Amino acid sequence: MSRTVVLAAAISLALAACSGKESTPVSEAQKAPAQQPAEASTNPLLSASTLPFQAPQFDKIKDSDYTPAFEEGMRQHLAEVRKIADNAEPATFDNTIVAMERSGETLNRVSRIFFGLVQADGTEARQKIQEDIAPKLAAHQDEINLDPKLFVRVKSLYDQRDTLELDPVQKRLVEHYYDGLVRAGAQLSDADKASLRKLNVEETTLSTQFHTRLVAATAAAAVVVDDKAKLAGLDENAINNAANAAKDRKLDGKFVLPLQNTTQQPVLGSLSDRDQRAAVLKASETRAERGDKNDTRETVQRLAQLRAQKAKLLGFETFADYQLGDQMAKTPAAALKLLTDTVPAATAKARAEAGEIQKVINAQKGGFQVAASDWDFYAEQVRKAKYDLDESQVKPYFELDNVLQNGVFYAATQLYGITFKPRTDIPTYNPDMKVYEVFDKDGTSLALFYTDYFKRDTKSGGAWMDVFVEQDGLTGAKPVVYNVCNFTKPADGQPALISFDDVTTMFHEFGHALHGMFSNVKYPSIAGTATSRDFVEFPSQFNEHWALDPKVFAHYAKHYKTGEAMPQELVDKILKARSFNQGYATTEYLSAALLDLAWHTQKADAPLQDVGAFEASALKKFKVDLPQVPPRYRTTYFDHIWGGGYSAGYYAYFWAEVLDHDAYQWFTEHGGLTAANGQEFRDKILSRGNSVELSTLYRDFRGKDPSVEPLLKFRGLK
């Protein structure tokens, strides 16, 4: 997942925060900072970092620096934009568009650092800062987006775009600004602008309220186990981790199983106690429905309603229509068709898989019908029987650092010629992090890359990429990129052995990182990963393919003790098992994506919905209501769509998967893992950002529109 967005989005929804208080209008909120600006000499956020690549000075930044830096950044940004809007000279590309691109330097810097930190290490103090500043940021963005003088200038350039002798990228940037302002409400009446401002502040407030509550709910819902016998099936490392997690919570003598943010939990594949499995799944599914301060249901109800109202105000039938207007899909109908066309094959395969699992249960005289909490445990047995493949056989060959160095980095070197050098002189926000300088194939310095791989209670769930510093062709700034995951941290002195799913996650997030590192666009608003949601996942999902490339796999899949390569017999088992359980995996994904669209295709006059009833009705309507296959995310902990910027956009993973498998087909047709192919992909996809219409960008690379066939074959659905 990529959280990278342009500043306008970063300070409105995707990276927004929450507050239970009524927000103060920007014009009032900024009076004090305007009179008493924060001192740059004492606040490291108010000037460019002196570290290499302008990397964040985490050794100097204090939590108390963020609020004054935000306030001063907003004051500076608003002054810069008003100077552009009030310019008496006729609008030109340079004095309007380029000037806008150069504005907001301080606000951009503090936003990227703070929101990156609060996602990965959201302490109570940082969450409070987030709660206080978010409504002000949302109002600040509206102050700019709804400025009539600014819109007049941008519109004049847009109207003349075919006669101004702009190059194609400049013309696209003008269109980007115009379309963005129109979509933000620039053409509304003053009364409707006032209404929109209120909706935007409330949406921002509730969106982060959801995220903050979910982080707390997930930590609080960790399963406490009193009896070690109930952990039967877990290996020694997992039991030790559970004991250490209990000690961290002052629960000596007990065991704690922390939750990950998906519905299914990794321990469900190993726990042999059926009641304990059911308890873990129930804790996962109900984490944010406990009627306490972390319950998200009322937040979800209102978010769905106000988004529909906002869409109507902006002239759209539903919020999904509004969101998808500037995506590759263009319409909710197109996104729904891709998903619903896949439902029959996916659910049929899932039912067949359930049948195989039931046979195992019956053979063991279990005396029960397979339930959702049983699936992973018995599916693992089916996999062992069908492919003679046991996860415990595989993990010793996937030691985290070795996978990174000799897998992820190695593949990038083979394809793109880039190399990596550890940097121990760059401060980080957590001691578990590592930093690497990335060098291009000609030896020039290209980027900095941070890793933050281990789970902690203050970290948001899932995995993502973002940037602390974005590539900027106007200033020459090079990217500072990071990957964050939630892998289980091993006990002291033990190796970090990960599953093949985790290996795939590492390759996925590094695909996003490459998209950010290779960006070579002059204008930052359309650089790097600042693309549509249904394109941004394409480079990351494409990069997953190299995890199983024979040359790459042989280079990293080595036993952590002996250094011996994984036996070919075991490699063959992994390859044969690739389509195993794909009916389940596809159905749980489709269920979540369809839930997202169901919530966001409501009309503005729809009443507040009972969350449980609405969810059940939607799953039944789309024929994905298989009791053994719950959605990957249920509504109440679906952070992507309520707190993470993927509202009406979770379908994007599947849309992008069509692109990634089709692109990989091109690679297989042209010799696979070669430097020449890598250069082609870098030149035509990874370096271009959003500087070309994305469908055109893909066709220029592939030579044709993408086909869904490679995806269906890969998932074993055809």
XYZ file of C-alpha atoms in Angstrom:
718
model
C 0.000 0.000 0.000
C 1.223 3.474 -0.807
C 0.239 6.315 1.488
C 2.035 8.878 -0.661
C -0.273 11.621 -1.849
C 0.146 15.204 -2.901
C -0.049 17.784 -0.147
C -3.671 18.635 -0.866
C -4.728 15.090 -0.077
C -2.209 14.657 2.698
C -3.792 17.402 4.747
C -7.386 16.591 3.983
C -8.220 12.906 4.249
C -5.597 10.234 3.713
C -3.284 11.580 6.364
C -5.860 13.531 8.327
C -6.439 13.504 12.043
C -9.366 13.838 14.415
C -10.823 16.057 17.086
C -14.031 16.002 19.042
C -13.974 19.789 19.166
C -15.444 22.204 16.702
C -12.693 23.425 14.420
C -11.584 27.030 14.346
C -11.673 28.673 10.897
C -8.257 29.025 9.344
C -8.415 32.774 9.169
C -8.790 32.883 12.963
C -6.553 29.939 13.751
C -3.669 31.521 11.943
C -3.794 34.958 13.511
C -1.546 34.048 16.443
C 1.146 32.308 14.398
C 1.102 35.194 11.949
C 1.877 37.609 14.773
C 4.307 35.340 16.577
C 5.985 33.016 14.065
C 7.868 30.057 15.466
C 11.614 30.473 15.627
C 13.429 28.502 12.957
C 16.565 28.558 15.077
C 14.924 26.403 17.752
C 12.536 24.336 15.636
C 14.307 21.939 13.242
C 11.149 21.536 11.152
C 11.128 25.149 10.009
C 14.193 24.911 7.807
C 15.531 22.303 5.429
C 17.457 19.547 7.152
C 21.235 19.712 6.844
C 21.460 15.912 6.711
C 22.133 14.115 3.412
C 19.071 14.215 1.144
C 17.429 16.576 3.681
C 16.592 13.477 5.730
C 14.504 14.166 8.849
C 16.493 15.111 11.931
C 14.774 12.640 14.218
C 17.525 13.110 16.785
C 16.585 16.782 17.124
C 12.839 16.914 16.479
C 10.660 16.942 19.599
C 6.924 16.313 19.721
C 6.505 19.889 20.912
C 7.969 21.123 17.611
C 5.126 19.842 15.428
C 2.202 22.117 16.299
C 4.109 25.410 15.947
C 5.708 24.084 12.735
C 2.292 23.211 11.303
C 0.918 26.626 12.224
C 3.878 28.479 10.766
C 3.781 26.256 7.668
C 0.117 27.075 7.104
C 0.777 30.784 7.613
C 3.608 30.761 5.072
C 1.678 28.649 2.584
C -1.413 30.823 2.707
C 0.678 33.972 2.276
C 2.426 32.449 -0.753
C -0.835 31.403 -2.376
C -2.495 34.761 -1.747
C 0.465 36.471 -3.380
C -0.093 34.284 -6.462
C -3.846 34.889 -6.475
C -3.460 38.670 -5.996
C -0.783 39.075 -8.680
C -1.833 41.972 -10.934
C 0.061 40.507 -13.894
C -1.852 38.242 -16.283
C -1.629 34.583 -15.369
C 1.237 32.631 -16.898
C 2.371 29.076 -16.418
C 5.363 30.278 -14.386
C 3.732 32.921 -12.188
C 0.746 30.729 -11.345
C 1.308 26.992 -11.834
C 5.031 26.832 -11.126
C 4.592 29.265 -8.258
C 1.960 26.951 -6.772
C 4.318 24.001 -7.183
C 6.960 25.864 -5.208
C 4.601 26.982 -2.442
C 4.085 25.273 0.893
C 7.642 24.027 1.391
C 7.520 24.186 5.179
C 4.032 22.716 5.454
C 4.935 19.943 3.059
C 8.040 19.077 5.083
C 6.340 18.961 8.471
C 3.318 17.069 7.089
C 5.414 14.321 5.550
C 7.535 13.854 8.653
C 4.729 14.056 11.198
C 2.182 11.886 9.413
C 4.844 9.332 8.565
C 5.795 9.184 12.236
C 2.292 9.098 13.685
C 1.338 6.199 11.392
C 4.370 4.177 12.446
C 4.662 5.264 16.073
C 1.397 6.842 17.135
C 1.966 7.594 20.776
C -0.798 9.283 22.759
C 1.024 12.607 22.561
C 1.290 12.409 18.785
C -2.315 11.328 18.420
C -3.343 14.386 20.424
C -1.325 16.614 18.071
C -3.035 14.892 15.163
C -6.457 15.456 16.691
C -5.788 19.157 17.200
C -4.154 19.969 13.878
C -6.228 17.953 11.405
C -9.351 20.140 11.245
C -7.130 23.196 10.808
C -5.322 21.499 7.939
C -8.591 20.593 6.246
C -9.834 24.171 6.589
C -6.487 25.467 5.362
C -6.747 23.412 2.189
C -10.268 24.682 1.586
C -8.992 28.252 2.019
C -6.771 27.596 -1.000
C -9.024 25.368 -3.090
C -11.989 27.713 -2.774
C -10.110 30.987 -3.399
C -11.999 32.605 -6.320
C -9.032 34.715 -7.469
C -6.770 31.685 -7.668
C -9.365 29.764 -9.647
C -9.759 32.613 -12.147
C -6.024 32.505 -12.839
C -5.893 28.738 -13.209
C -9.020 28.701 -15.380
C -7.577 31.328 -17.709
C -4.560 29.083 -18.318
C -6.768 26.028 -18.707
C -8.921 27.799 -21.308
C -5.791 28.779 -23.270
C -3.883 25.534 -22.785
C -3.887 24.639 -26.464
C -2.425 27.993 -27.540
C 0.167 28.673 -24.837
C 2.955 26.579 -26.397
C 3.076 24.329 -23.354
C 4.904 21.027 -23.579
C 2.776 17.897 -22.903
C 3.774 17.660 -19.239
C 3.048 21.346 -18.616
C -0.329 21.018 -20.289
C -1.150 17.995 -18.145
C -0.148 19.938 -15.032
C -2.475 22.816 -15.935
C -5.290 20.307 -16.431
C -4.350 18.664 -13.129
C -4.697 21.956 -11.257
C -7.917 22.971 -12.965
C -9.592 19.600 -12.506
C -8.415 19.456 -8.903
C -9.873 22.852 -8.045
C -13.173 22.081 -9.779
C -13.422 18.776 -7.923
C -12.608 20.608 -4.698
C -15.580 22.945 -5.183
C -14.095 26.061 -6.775
C -17.181 26.612 -8.942
C -19.699 26.373 -6.100
C -21.722 29.306 -4.830
C -20.532 31.004 -1.668
C -23.287 29.297 0.321
C -22.356 25.877 -1.014
C -18.665 26.568 -0.363
C -19.527 27.270 3.251
C -21.406 23.975 3.453
C -18.514 22.146 1.834
C -16.032 23.583 4.314
C -18.080 22.195 7.189
C -18.373 18.775 5.553
C -14.643 18.624 4.854
C -13.715 19.468 8.436
C -16.168 16.895 9.771
C -14.932 14.250 7.340
C -11.335 14.877 8.307
C -12.223 14.775 11.981
C -14.171 11.528 11.720
C -11.685 9.861 9.409
C -8.886 10.208 11.893
C -11.188 9.473 14.785
C -11.789 6.145 13.078
C -8.090 5.483 12.604
C -7.129 6.481 16.147
C -9.865 4.350 17.661
C -8.949 1.391 15.486
C -5.287 1.434 16.504
C -6.361 1.456 20.152
C -9.071 -1.172 19.595
C -6.653 -3.518 17.845
C -4.154 -3.272 20.694
C -6.863 -3.704 23.327
C -8.406 -6.736 21.601
C -5.207 -8.804 21.735
C -6.164 -12.248 23.004
C -4.970 -13.091 26.533
C -4.417 -16.803 27.102
C -4.091 -18.177 30.635
C -3.186 -21.769 29.826
C -0.154 -22.620 27.699
C -1.911 -25.818 26.635
C -4.349 -23.704 24.625
C -1.420 -22.600 22.455
C -0.783 -26.152 21.242
C 0.312 -26.093 17.633
C 2.352 -22.903 17.876
C 6.100 -23.318 17.585
C 8.476 -22.419 20.407
C 9.320 -18.988 18.970
C 5.653 -18.062 18.667
C 4.959 -19.133 22.246
C 7.964 -17.156 23.485
C 6.736 -14.106 21.582
C 3.305 -14.524 23.181
C 4.910 -14.743 26.628
C 7.024 -11.636 25.957
C 3.951 -9.750 24.714
C 2.245 -10.610 28.014
C 5.225 -9.358 30.008
C 5.149 -6.094 28.079
C 1.569 -5.682 29.286
C 2.427 -6.617 32.885
C 0.645 -9.970 32.526
C 3.410 -12.243 33.755
C 2.606 -15.927 33.557
C 0.105 -15.416 30.756
C 0.331 -15.243 26.980
C -0.860 -12.554 24.571
C -1.680 -13.031 20.898
C -1.668 -9.553 19.287
C -4.021 -8.888 16.386
C -3.025 -7.919 12.898
C -5.370 -5.654 10.997
C -6.885 -8.258 8.668
C -9.803 -10.483 9.683
C -7.889 -13.751 9.609
C -4.938 -13.952 11.994
C -1.687 -15.835 11.278
C -1.964 -17.980 14.436
C -5.200 -19.523 13.146
C -3.151 -21.694 10.821
C -1.390 -23.353 13.756
C -3.623 -23.354 16.855
C -5.034 -26.851 17.328
C -7.520 -25.893 20.063
C -10.756 -25.149 18.199
C -12.247 -23.009 20.954
C -9.070 -20.920 21.071
C -9.214 -20.419 17.303
C -12.818 -19.264 17.573
C -11.851 -16.853 20.367
C -9.072 -15.339 18.256
C -11.326 -14.827 15.233
C -14.110 -13.361 17.363
C -11.649 -10.908 18.915
C -10.490 -9.946 15.435
C -13.970 -9.450 13.996
C -15.403 -7.562 16.972
C -12.353 -5.482 17.949
C -14.112 -2.192 17.183
C -17.656 -3.229 18.126
C -17.380 -3.527 21.898
C -19.492 -0.561 22.874
C -16.533 1.192 24.449
C -14.646 4.372 23.580
C -12.933 2.579 20.682
C -16.166 1.448 18.997
C -16.116 2.733 15.393
C -19.702 2.048 14.304
C -21.133 5.521 14.834
C -18.101 7.020 13.104
C -18.614 4.774 10.082
C -22.323 5.574 9.896
C -21.746 9.297 9.752
C -18.706 9.131 7.469
C -20.671 7.230 4.838
C -23.564 9.679 5.091
C -21.555 12.891 4.969
C -19.439 11.647 2.047
C -22.630 11.053 0.082
C -23.810 14.566 0.997
C -20.479 16.032 -0.067
C -20.673 14.238 -3.416
C -24.167 15.601 -4.073
C -23.024 19.103 -3.217
C -20.232 18.743 -5.795
C -22.641 17.511 -8.445
C -22.124 13.742 -8.260
C -24.713 11.044 -7.741
C -22.644 9.179 -5.137
C -19.295 9.508 -3.397
C -17.964 6.639 -5.527
C -18.865 8.607 -8.672
C -16.937 11.550 -7.252
C -13.898 9.511 -6.236
C -13.573 7.489 -9.441
C -13.978 10.407 -11.841
C -10.219 10.945 -12.017
C -9.205 7.291 -11.679
C -8.484 4.804 -14.452
C -11.820 3.076 -13.821
C -13.705 6.402 -14.274
C -17.027 5.032 -12.965
C -18.284 2.799 -10.132
C -19.971 0.638 -12.760
C -16.600 -0.173 -14.347
C -15.051 -1.063 -10.986
C -18.060 -3.133 -9.982
C -18.018 -5.027 -13.269
C -14.406 -6.087 -12.827
C -15.194 -7.369 -9.333
C -18.591 -8.967 -9.905
C -17.458 -10.668 -13.103
C -14.891 -12.503 -10.976
C -17.269 -13.477 -8.157
C -18.743 -16.665 -9.719
C -15.349 -18.250 -10.417
C -13.883 -17.153 -7.083
C -16.772 -18.349 -4.917
C -17.033 -21.630 -6.841
C -13.378 -22.298 -6.174
C -13.781 -21.290 -2.509
C -16.683 -23.733 -2.115
C -14.585 -26.469 -3.666
C -11.775 -25.640 -1.249
C -14.248 -25.782 1.648
C -15.258 -29.234 0.440
C -11.663 -30.432 0.560
C -11.284 -29.043 4.078
C -14.506 -30.739 5.187
C -13.179 -34.080 3.950
C -10.167 -33.697 6.243
C -12.400 -32.809 9.203
C -14.657 -35.791 8.492
C -11.703 -38.142 8.095
C -10.529 -37.046 11.532
C -14.059 -37.605 12.874
C -14.261 -33.955 13.869
C -18.040 -33.969 13.933
C -18.486 -30.345 12.874
C -18.870 -28.237 9.749
C -15.919 -26.055 8.832
C -16.225 -22.526 10.213
C -14.270 -19.414 9.307
C -11.998 -19.876 12.329
C -11.181 -23.417 11.180
C -10.246 -22.546 7.623
C -6.557 -21.737 7.938
C -5.848 -24.620 10.330
C -7.325 -27.247 8.054
C -6.286 -25.556 4.831
C -2.718 -25.946 6.050
C -3.382 -29.663 6.457
C -4.869 -29.852 2.976
C -1.809 -28.091 1.615
C 0.463 -30.547 3.410
C -1.483 -33.478 2.021
C -1.915 -32.090 -1.469
C 1.493 -30.530 -1.971
C 3.437 -32.024 0.952
C 4.220 -28.430 1.922
C 4.485 -27.310 5.524
C 4.968 -23.641 6.454
C 7.420 -24.682 9.163
C 9.603 -26.252 6.467
C 9.717 -23.005 4.545
C 10.350 -20.297 7.153
C 13.972 -21.290 7.983
C 14.866 -20.319 4.413
C 13.419 -16.833 4.751
C 15.456 -14.854 7.264
C 14.291 -11.253 6.985
C 17.595 -9.455 6.431
C 18.765 -12.070 3.963
C 15.510 -11.746 2.009
C 16.019 -7.988 1.882
C 19.683 -8.039 0.876
C 19.805 -11.086 -1.377
C 16.241 -11.049 -2.632
C 14.586 -7.636 -2.753
C 17.779 -5.635 -3.323
C 19.314 -8.290 -5.584
C 16.318 -8.298 -7.933
C 16.447 -4.508 -8.147
C 20.153 -4.661 -8.983
C 19.586 -7.233 -11.726
C 16.739 -5.265 -13.277
C 17.808 -1.674 -12.771
C 21.509 -1.749 -11.861
C 20.975 0.045 -8.545
C 23.030 -0.809 -5.447
C 22.595 -0.236 -1.718
C 24.921 0.913 1.045
C 23.946 0.910 4.744
C 23.991 4.343 6.403
C 24.448 4.232 10.171
C 24.861 8.008 10.452
C 21.238 8.868 9.600
C 18.969 9.178 12.673
C 15.732 7.199 12.805
C 12.636 7.286 15.010
C 13.098 3.686 16.217
C 16.251 1.631 16.858
C 14.919 -1.325 14.849
C 15.006 0.733 11.660
C 17.750 0.616 9.039
C 18.754 3.176 6.422
C 20.373 2.588 3.029
C 21.753 4.944 0.437
C 20.713 3.888 -3.054
C 23.094 4.363 -5.965
C 22.149 4.381 -9.618
C 23.890 2.142 -12.117
C 26.278 4.963 -13.076
C 27.336 5.305 -9.430
C 25.461 8.530 -8.718
C 23.470 8.795 -5.506
C 19.774 8.241 -6.190
C 17.817 8.102 -2.900
C 17.694 7.177 0.761
C 15.646 4.132 1.785
C 14.436 3.352 5.337
C 13.006 0.052 6.605
C 10.722 -0.290 9.648
C 9.586 -3.902 9.628
C 8.489 -4.988 13.121
C 5.065 -4.709 14.739
C 4.437 -2.559 17.826
C 1.263 -1.436 19.531
C 1.742 2.188 18.474
C 2.024 1.265 14.787
C -0.925 1.227 12.397
C -1.766 -2.184 10.955
C -0.707 -3.370 7.530
C 2.241 -2.412 5.377
C 2.963 0.704 3.363
C 5.432 2.944 1.572
C 5.740 6.705 1.724
C 8.349 9.446 1.470
C 9.874 11.911 3.901
C 11.222 13.932 0.956
C 9.675 13.744 -2.499
C 11.529 13.907 -5.791
C 11.308 17.474 -7.077
C 12.664 18.466 -10.473
C 12.248 22.149 -9.687
C 14.537 22.120 -6.671
C 16.616 19.053 -7.443
C 15.511 17.298 -4.241
C 16.086 13.556 -4.277
C 13.627 11.136 -2.678
C 13.812 9.834 0.881
C 11.617 6.738 0.837
C 10.505 4.325 3.548
C 8.775 0.948 3.878
C 6.800 0.002 6.985
C 5.524 -3.506 7.814
C 4.133 -5.385 10.805
C 6.222 -8.541 11.004
C 6.570 -10.291 14.354
C 9.738 -9.209 16.113
C 11.784 -12.210 17.230
C 12.960 -12.723 20.778
C 16.412 -11.372 21.567
C 19.086 -13.416 19.878
C 16.638 -15.198 17.585
C 16.485 -14.797 13.791
C 13.541 -13.041 12.170
C 12.094 -15.920 10.151
C 9.150 -14.900 7.995
C 6.530 -16.624 5.883
C 6.475 -16.525 2.111
C 3.484 -14.195 2.357
C 5.737 -11.825 4.299
C 8.420 -12.198 1.644
C 5.854 -11.179 -0.949
C 4.895 -8.168 1.174
C 8.535 -7.032 1.233
C 8.756 -7.225 -2.557
C 5.390 -5.455 -2.860
C 6.285 -2.484 -0.692
C 9.671 -2.181 -2.344
C 7.862 -1.935 -5.682
C 6.223 1.206 -4.311
C 9.651 2.359 -3.150
C 11.084 1.943 -6.643
C 8.199 4.003 -8.008
C 9.222 6.801 -5.637
C 12.996 6.419 -6.115
C 12.943 6.345 -9.916
C 10.623 9.331 -10.281
C 12.096 11.747 -12.811
C 9.406 14.399 -13.172
C 9.962 18.145 -13.050
C 6.808 19.020 -11.144
C 6.246 17.402 -7.716
C 2.431 17.357 -7.854
C 2.565 14.737 -10.604
C 5.784 12.963 -9.588
C 6.447 9.551 -8.077
C 3.446 7.737 -6.661
C 1.104 10.749 -7.023
C -1.050 8.757 -9.441
C -4.567 7.388 -9.303
C -5.254 4.701 -6.701
C -5.936 2.082 -9.373
C -2.520 2.700 -10.915
C -0.384 3.273 -7.830
C -0.633 -0.404 -6.809
C 0.541 -1.579 -10.226
C 4.336 -1.157 -9.738
C 4.169 -2.717 -6.273
C 2.143 -5.750 -7.289
C 4.290 -6.165 -10.382
C 7.417 -6.296 -8.198
C 5.973 -9.273 -6.307
C 6.640 -11.474 -9.325
C 10.388 -11.370 -8.756
C 10.032 -13.111 -5.390
C 9.589 -16.401 -7.260
C 11.828 -15.704 -10.215
C 14.209 -18.719 -10.277
C 17.369 -16.615 -10.340
C 16.218 -14.316 -7.538
C 14.685 -17.071 -5.423
C 17.846 -19.167 -5.547
C 19.843 -16.159 -4.406
C 17.899 -15.544 -1.182
C 16.046 -18.739 -0.208
C 18.837 -20.158 1.934
C 18.712 -21.821 5.339
C 19.489 -19.328 8.074
C 21.744 -21.800 9.932
C 23.539 -23.669 7.178
C 23.364 -21.213 4.290
C 22.263 -24.058 2.050
C 19.868 -23.286 -0.780
C 16.299 -24.484 -0.465
C 16.093 -27.985 -1.927
C 14.588 -28.025 -5.420
C 11.902 -30.408 -4.207
C 10.688 -27.809 -1.726
C 10.929 -25.041 -4.327
C 8.763 -27.108 -6.679
C 6.192 -27.572 -3.929
C 5.964 -23.805 -3.396
C 5.521 -23.230 -7.119
C 2.849 -25.907 -7.413
C 0.998 -24.498 -4.402
C 0.803 -20.948 -5.774
C -2.835 -21.273 -6.762
C -3.716 -23.115 -3.555
C -6.452 -21.427 -1.512
C -6.919 -18.781 -4.192
C -10.681 -19.209 -4.118
C -10.615 -18.144 -0.474
C -8.072 -15.366 -0.998
C -9.932 -13.922 -3.969
C -13.345 -14.121 -2.311
C -12.206 -12.470 0.935
C -10.676 -9.649 -1.109
C -13.737 -9.252 -3.365
C -15.989 -9.146 -0.302
C -14.039 -6.242 1.159
C -13.818 -4.358 -2.142
C -17.540 -4.765 -2.759
C -18.329 -3.636 0.794
C -16.339 -0.484 0.124
C -18.338 0.279 -3.023
C -21.611 -0.578 -1.313
C -20.960 1.983 1.414
C -19.852 4.641 -1.048
C -22.602 4.235 -3.655
C -25.311 5.374 -1.232
C -27.319 8.430 -2.147
C -27.172 11.638 -0.122
C -30.684 11.155 1.262
C -29.951 7.671 2.617
C -30.427 7.394 6.381
C -27.722 6.340 8.828
C -27.210 2.633 8.325
C -27.063 -0.102 10.923
C -23.508 -1.258 10.239
C -24.023 -4.995 10.781
C -27.262 -5.168 8.822
C -25.889 -3.089 5.949
C -22.787 -5.251 5.702
C -24.757 -8.502 5.683
C -27.150 -7.166 3.052
C -24.322 -5.993 0.786
C -22.464 -9.306 0.950
C -25.669 -11.156 0.111
C -26.479 -8.785 -2.741
C -23.103 -9.389 -4.375
C -23.262 -13.148 -3.673
C -20.084 -13.225 -1.594
C -21.774 -14.114 1.696
C -19.943 -17.389 2.256
C -20.007 -18.053 6.027
C -16.583 -19.716 5.968
C -14.990 -16.795 4.072
C -15.347 -13.490 5.920
C -14.280 -10.268 4.186
C -10.594 -9.477 4.472
C -11.711 -6.403 6.398
C -15.086 -5.988 7.977
C -16.592 -2.512 7.977
C -15.627 -1.565 11.514
C -11.872 -2.124 11.019
C -11.565 -1.310 7.317
C -8.888 1.331 7.757
C -8.146 1.604 4.039
C -11.529 3.159 3.312
C -12.363 5.068 6.499
C -8.954 6.287 7.633
C -6.465 5.535 4.865
C -7.449 7.356 1.690
C -8.810 4.351 -0.248
C -12.502 5.270 0.101
C -14.367 3.858 -2.907
C -10.917 2.741 -4.034
C -10.168 -0.648 -2.520
C -11.070 -2.185 -5.892
C -7.797 -0.595 -7.071
C -5.720 -3.565 -5.959
C -7.619 -5.849 -8.340
C -7.602 -3.286 -11.148
C -3.852 -2.860 -10.742
C -3.418 -6.628 -10.566
C -4.786 -6.859 -14.089
C -2.046 -4.433 -15.143
C 0.708 -6.169 -13.190
C 0.079 -9.657 -14.547
C -0.306 -8.322 -18.058
C 2.981 -6.408 -17.700
C 4.729 -9.496 -16.340
C 3.474 -11.357 -19.387
C 5.377 -8.792 -21.471
C 8.523 -9.559 -19.474
C 8.155 -13.305 -20.033
C 7.704 -12.676 -23.756
C 10.899 -10.594 -23.831
C 13.348 -12.670 -21.817
C 12.266 -12.081 -18.220
C 14.706 -10.685 -15.650
C 17.083 -8.633 -17.781
C 18.617 -5.194 -17.444
C 17.198 -4.207 -20.822
C 13.667 -5.094 -19.747
C 14.152 -3.335 -16.422
C 15.309 -0.183 -18.185
C 12.255 -0.279 -20.442
C 9.936 -0.566 -17.433
C 11.790 2.155 -15.561
C 11.766 4.549 -18.512
C 8.126 4.021 -19.482
C 6.428 3.377 -16.123
C 8.463 3.873 -12.947
C 10.030 7.235 -13.784
C 6.985 8.958 -15.246
C 4.743 9.549 -12.241
C 1.443 11.032 -13.396
C 3.022 13.149 -16.147
C 1.154 11.242 -18.877
C -2.456 10.060 -18.952
C -2.107 6.685 -17.243
C -3.929 4.525 -19.772
C -1.712 6.044 -22.452
C 1.350 5.466 -20.278
C 0.515 1.771 -19.986
C -0.243 1.358 -23.676
C 3.049 3.041 -24.577
C 4.829 0.396 -22.531
C 2.764 -2.666 -23.415
C 1.788 -1.823 -26.954
C -1.873 -2.606 -26.238
C -4.552 -2.390 -23.584
C -4.167 -4.815 -20.635
C -5.820 -8.235 -20.672
C -7.414 -9.865 -17.617
C -6.446 -13.365 -18.800
C -2.988 -13.553 -17.149
C -4.532 -12.595 -13.791
C -7.265 -15.237 -13.963
C -4.736 -17.915 -14.891
C -2.382 -16.908 -12.094
C -5.151 -17.140 -9.496
C -6.251 -20.503 -10.857
C -9.662 -19.122 -11.753
C -9.362 -20.103 -15.394
